[in-house]
Amino acid sequence: MTDRQITAIFEAHADTVYRVCFTYFKGHAMDAEDAVQTVFLNLLKSGMAFESTEHQKAWLIVTASNVCRNMLKRKHRRAAEICQPFYEVAADATINIVLALPELYKLTIYLFYYEGYSAKEIGSMLGRRQSTVWKYLKTGRDLLRERITEEM
């Protein structure tokens, strides 16, 4: 892959990758930025040949999810004190509530409503059946409804 290709992929998808990472780290921007850098380093190392722009985006989202999960598993991550979160996407009031959802519901809702993926596409990205994705969406919406009602 050439420098131009990498730059084009970064410019086209960096915001999406950042938002996916941001949802995993519940608004901790520095951790999300570290994860984004790792995702694009993995892209450089992989030498992947993509079939389409959608294939690029899907690969980056799956890789971002895996990188974030790995970062969250690290022992020092659990013990570390986290600095005050910086909410760059706070313009959408519901994003704070979405970020507080359990991981699978949060990611599924984000991909479905914020990125516009179908349940089938999300299922293939997460390695889940489409019916499972619909269940995650329903449960996630129910949790959102409860939490929004509590906020009011």
PDB file of C-alpha atoms in Angstrom:
ATOM      1  CA  MET A   1       0.000   0.000   0.000  1.00  0.00           C
ATOM      2  CA  THR A   2       1.368   3.419  -0.939  1.00  0.00           C
ATOM      3  CA  ASP A   3       1.528   6.486   1.290  1.00  0.00           C
ATOM      4  CA  ARG A   4      -1.204   8.096  -0.793  1.00  0.00           C
ATOM      5  CA  GLN A   5      -3.524   5.133  -0.305  1.00  0.00           C
ATOM      6  CA  ILE A   6      -2.937   5.097   3.450  1.00  0.00           C
ATOM      7  CA  THR A   7      -3.516   8.855   3.628  1.00  0.00           C
ATOM      8  CA  ALA A   8      -6.746   8.550   1.637  1.00  0.00           C
ATOM      9  CA  ILE A   9      -8.018   5.741   3.876  1.00  0.00           C
ATOM     10  CA  PHE A  10      -7.106   7.735   6.984  1.00  0.00           C
ATOM     11  CA  GLU A  11      -8.834  10.880   5.735  1.00  0.00           C
ATOM     12  CA  ALA A  12     -11.942   8.936   4.733  1.00  0.00           C
ATOM     13  CA  HIS A  13     -12.351   6.852   7.891  1.00  0.00           C
ATOM     14  CA  ALA A  14     -10.426   8.372  10.822  1.00  0.00           C
ATOM     15  CA  ASP A  15     -13.527  10.066  12.253  1.00  0.00           C
ATOM     16  CA  THR A  16     -15.526   6.833  12.188  1.00  0.00           C
ATOM     17  CA  VAL A  17     -12.701   4.866  13.809  1.00  0.00           C
ATOM     18  CA  TYR A  18     -12.336   7.575  16.458  1.00  0.00           C
ATOM     19  CA  ARG A  19     -16.056   7.513  17.256  1.00  0.00           C
ATOM     20  CA  VAL A  20     -16.034   3.713  17.589  1.00  0.00           C
ATOM     21  CA  CYS A  21     -13.061   3.915  19.958  1.00  0.00           C
ATOM     22  CA  PHE A  22     -14.680   6.813  21.804  1.00  0.00           C
ATOM     23  CA  THR A  23     -17.716   4.625  22.549  1.00  0.00           C
ATOM     24  CA  TYR A  24     -15.519   1.899  24.024  1.00  0.00           C
ATOM     25  CA  PHE A  25     -13.672   4.280  26.325  1.00  0.00           C
ATOM     26  CA  LYS A  26     -16.826   6.108  27.411  1.00  0.00           C
ATOM     27  CA  GLY A  27     -15.574   9.475  26.330  1.00  0.00           C
ATOM     28  CA  HIS A  28     -11.925   9.261  27.402  1.00  0.00           C
ATOM     29  CA  ALA A  29     -10.475  11.009  24.372  1.00  0.00           C
ATOM     30  CA  MET A  30      -6.820  10.216  25.035  1.00  0.00           C
ATOM     31  CA  ASP A  31      -7.473   6.469  25.154  1.00  0.00           C
ATOM     32  CA  ALA A  32      -9.598   6.709  22.017  1.00  0.00           C
ATOM     33  CA  GLU A  33      -6.809   8.566  20.214  1.00  0.00           C
ATOM     34  CA  ASP A  34      -4.277   5.902  21.248  1.00  0.00           C
ATOM     35  CA  ALA A  35      -6.579   3.210  19.915  1.00  0.00           C
ATOM     36  CA  VAL A  36      -7.029   5.038  16.596  1.00  0.00           C
ATOM     37  CA  GLN A  37      -3.258   5.233  16.172  1.00  0.00           C
ATOM     38  CA  THR A  38      -2.986   1.506  16.875  1.00  0.00           C
ATOM     39  CA  VAL A  39      -5.706   0.712  14.326  1.00  0.00           C
ATOM     40  CA  PHE A  40      -3.927   2.618  11.581  1.00  0.00           C
ATOM     41  CA  LEU A  41      -0.565   1.105  12.532  1.00  0.00           C
ATOM     42  CA  ASN A  42      -2.222  -2.308  12.175  1.00  0.00           C
ATOM     43  CA  LEU A  43      -3.423  -1.215   8.740  1.00  0.00           C
ATOM     44  CA  LEU A  44       0.122  -0.263   7.739  1.00  0.00           C
ATOM     45  CA  LYS A  45       1.486  -3.585   8.973  1.00  0.00           C
ATOM     46  CA  SER A  46      -1.261  -5.674   7.400  1.00  0.00           C
ATOM     47  CA  GLY A  47      -0.826  -4.579   3.786  1.00  0.00           C
ATOM     48  CA  MET A  48      -4.526  -5.342   3.259  1.00  0.00           C
ATOM     49  CA  ALA A  49      -5.995  -5.115  -0.233  1.00  0.00           C
ATOM     50  CA  PHE A  50      -9.576  -3.927   0.074  1.00  0.00           C
ATOM     51  CA  GLU A  51     -12.386  -4.801  -2.321  1.00  0.00           C
ATOM     52  CA  SER A  52     -14.253  -1.539  -1.767  1.00  0.00           C
ATOM     53  CA  THR A  53     -14.597   1.500   0.452  1.00  0.00           C
ATOM     54  CA  GLU A  54     -17.197  -0.375   2.515  1.00  0.00           C
ATOM     55  CA  HIS A  55     -14.736  -3.242   2.973  1.00  0.00           C
ATOM     56  CA  GLN A  56     -12.139  -0.721   4.220  1.00  0.00           C
ATOM     57  CA  LYS A  57     -14.602   0.809   6.649  1.00  0.00           C
ATOM     58  CA  ALA A  58     -15.802  -2.549   7.952  1.00  0.00           C
ATOM     59  CA  TRP A  59     -12.220  -3.799   8.428  1.00  0.00           C
ATOM     60  CA  LEU A  60     -11.301  -0.638  10.319  1.00  0.00           C
ATOM     61  CA  ILE A  61     -14.377  -0.872  12.581  1.00  0.00           C
ATOM     62  CA  VAL A  62     -13.727  -4.519  13.422  1.00  0.00           C
ATOM     63  CA  THR A  63     -10.042  -3.793  14.031  1.00  0.00           C
ATOM     64  CA  ALA A  64     -10.943  -0.793  16.198  1.00  0.00           C
ATOM     65  CA  SER A  65     -13.288  -2.955  18.266  1.00  0.00           C
ATOM     66  CA  ASN A  66     -10.585  -5.569  18.759  1.00  0.00           C
ATOM     67  CA  VAL A  67      -7.917  -2.987  19.643  1.00  0.00           C
ATOM     68  CA  CYS A  68     -10.204  -1.316  22.178  1.00  0.00           C
ATOM     69  CA  ARG A  69     -11.152  -4.617  23.793  1.00  0.00           C
ATOM     70  CA  ASN A  70      -7.493  -5.551  24.092  1.00  0.00           C
ATOM     71  CA  MET A  71      -6.641  -2.189  25.617  1.00  0.00           C
ATOM     72  CA  LEU A  72      -9.458  -2.534  28.129  1.00  0.00           C
ATOM     73  CA  LYS A  73      -8.246  -5.996  29.133  1.00  0.00           C
ATOM     74  CA  ARG A  74      -4.800  -4.818  30.107  1.00  0.00           C
ATOM     75  CA  LYS A  75      -4.213  -5.063  33.806  1.00  0.00           C
ATOM     76  CA  HIS A  76      -2.725  -1.591  34.152  1.00  0.00           C
ATOM     77  CA  ARG A  77      -5.771  -0.110  32.424  1.00  0.00           C
ATOM     78  CA  ARG A  78      -8.087  -1.352  35.172  1.00  0.00           C
ATOM     79  CA  ALA A  79      -5.901   0.032  37.933  1.00  0.00           C
ATOM     80  CA  ALA A  80      -5.117   3.387  36.344  1.00  0.00           C
ATOM     81  CA  GLU A  81      -6.817   6.578  37.365  1.00  0.00           C
ATOM     82  CA  ILE A  82      -8.646   8.085  34.424  1.00  0.00           C
ATOM     83  CA  CYS A  83      -8.554  11.802  33.811  1.00  0.00           C
ATOM     84  CA  GLN A  84     -11.753  13.781  33.377  1.00  0.00           C
ATOM     85  CA  PRO A  85     -13.492  12.776  30.122  1.00  0.00           C
ATOM     86  CA  PHE A  86     -13.476  15.156  27.193  1.00  0.00           C
ATOM     87  CA  TYR A  87     -16.727  14.914  25.239  1.00  0.00           C
ATOM     88  CA  GLU A  88     -16.188  16.023  21.681  1.00  0.00           C
ATOM     89  CA  VAL A  89     -19.483  14.557  20.522  1.00  0.00           C
ATOM     90  CA  ALA A  90     -21.567  16.001  23.352  1.00  0.00           C
ATOM     91  CA  ALA A  91     -23.585  18.028  20.846  1.00  0.00           C
ATOM     92  CA  ASP A  92     -25.843  14.986  20.632  1.00  0.00           C
ATOM     93  CA  ALA A  93     -27.247  14.701  24.165  1.00  0.00           C
ATOM     94  CA  THR A  94     -28.105  11.030  23.786  1.00  0.00           C
ATOM     95  CA  ILE A  95     -24.499  10.035  23.062  1.00  0.00           C
ATOM     96  CA  ASN A  96     -23.659  10.333  26.770  1.00  0.00           C
ATOM     97  CA  ILE A  97     -26.430   7.884  27.602  1.00  0.00           C
ATOM     98  CA  VAL A  98     -25.386   5.573  24.752  1.00  0.00           C
ATOM     99  CA  LEU A  99     -21.794   5.623  26.061  1.00  0.00           C
ATOM    100  CA  ALA A 100     -23.013   4.397  29.444  1.00  0.00           C
ATOM    101  CA  LEU A 101     -24.639   1.279  27.970  1.00  0.00           C
ATOM    102  CA  PRO A 102     -22.977  -2.143  28.236  1.00  0.00           C
ATOM    103  CA  GLU A 103     -20.406  -2.747  25.480  1.00  0.00           C
ATOM    104  CA  LEU A 104     -22.419  -4.846  23.005  1.00  0.00           C
ATOM    105  CA  TYR A 105     -25.509  -2.649  23.166  1.00  0.00           C
ATOM    106  CA  LYS A 106     -23.450   0.543  22.938  1.00  0.00           C
ATOM    107  CA  LEU A 107     -21.491  -0.599  19.880  1.00  0.00           C
ATOM    108  CA  THR A 108     -24.524  -2.078  18.137  1.00  0.00           C
ATOM    109  CA  ILE A 109     -26.606   1.069  18.654  1.00  0.00           C
ATOM    110  CA  TYR A 110     -23.743   3.275  17.550  1.00  0.00           C
ATOM    111  CA  LEU A 111     -23.131   1.316  14.356  1.00  0.00           C
ATOM    112  CA  PHE A 112     -26.846   1.109  13.546  1.00  0.00           C
ATOM    113  CA  TYR A 113     -27.974   4.668  14.324  1.00  0.00           C
ATOM    114  CA  TYR A 114     -24.832   6.775  13.996  1.00  0.00           C
ATOM    115  CA  GLU A 115     -23.022   4.961  11.171  1.00  0.00           C
ATOM    116  CA  GLY A 116     -26.088   3.641   9.312  1.00  0.00           C
ATOM    117  CA  TYR A 117     -25.109  -0.032   9.114  1.00  0.00           C
ATOM    118  CA  SER A 118     -27.807  -2.673   8.750  1.00  0.00           C
ATOM    119  CA  ALA A 119     -28.266  -5.464  11.280  1.00  0.00           C
ATOM    120  CA  LYS A 120     -26.835  -7.916   8.761  1.00  0.00           C
ATOM    121  CA  GLU A 121     -23.698  -5.794   8.251  1.00  0.00           C
ATOM    122  CA  ILE A 122     -23.238  -5.341  11.993  1.00  0.00           C
ATOM    123  CA  GLY A 123     -23.636  -9.071  12.481  1.00  0.00           C
ATOM    124  CA  SER A 124     -20.877  -9.831  10.012  1.00  0.00           C
ATOM    125  CA  MET A 125     -18.580  -7.248  11.635  1.00  0.00           C
ATOM    126  CA  LEU A 126     -19.150  -8.565  15.146  1.00  0.00           C
ATOM    127  CA  GLY A 127     -19.344 -12.242  14.224  1.00  0.00           C
ATOM    128  CA  ARG A 128     -22.968 -12.505  15.372  1.00  0.00           C
ATOM    129  CA  ARG A 129     -26.168 -13.635  13.685  1.00  0.00           C
ATOM    130  CA  GLN A 130     -28.533 -10.975  12.390  1.00  0.00           C
ATOM    131  CA  SER A 131     -31.218 -12.063  14.870  1.00  0.00           C
ATOM    132  CA  THR A 132     -28.745 -11.541  17.713  1.00  0.00           C
ATOM    133  CA  VAL A 133     -28.010  -8.026  16.473  1.00  0.00           C
ATOM    134  CA  TRP A 134     -31.751  -7.255  16.428  1.00  0.00           C
ATOM    135  CA  LYS A 135     -31.963  -8.533  20.017  1.00  0.00           C
ATOM    136  CA  TYR A 136     -29.041  -6.276  21.027  1.00  0.00           C
ATOM    137  CA  LEU A 137     -30.752  -3.326  19.343  1.00  0.00           C
ATOM    138  CA  LYS A 138     -34.055  -3.997  21.099  1.00  0.00           C
ATOM    139  CA  THR A 139     -32.429  -4.446  24.502  1.00  0.00           C
ATOM    140  CA  GLY A 140     -30.241  -1.388  23.924  1.00  0.00           C
ATOM    141  CA  ARG A 141     -33.247   0.749  22.965  1.00  0.00           C
ATOM    142  CA  ASP A 142     -35.115  -0.473  26.049  1.00  0.00           C
ATOM    143  CA  LEU A 143     -32.147   0.472  28.250  1.00  0.00           C
ATOM    144  CA  LEU A 144     -31.921   3.868  26.543  1.00  0.00           C
ATOM    145  CA  ARG A 145     -35.627   4.469  27.085  1.00  0.00           C
ATOM    146  CA  GLU A 146     -35.257   3.620  30.797  1.00  0.00           C
ATOM    147  CA  ARG A 147     -32.234   5.834  31.272  1.00  0.00           C
ATOM    148  CA  ILE A 148     -33.709   8.767  29.374  1.00  0.00           C
ATOM    149  CA  THR A 149     -36.862   8.486  31.470  1.00  0.00           C
ATOM    150  CA  GLU A 150     -34.749   8.457  34.647  1.00  0.00           C
ATOM    151  CA  GLU A 151     -32.882  11.578  33.453  1.00  0.00           C
ATOM    152  CA  MET A 152     -36.155  13.431  33.049  1.00  0.00           C
TER     153      MET A 152
END
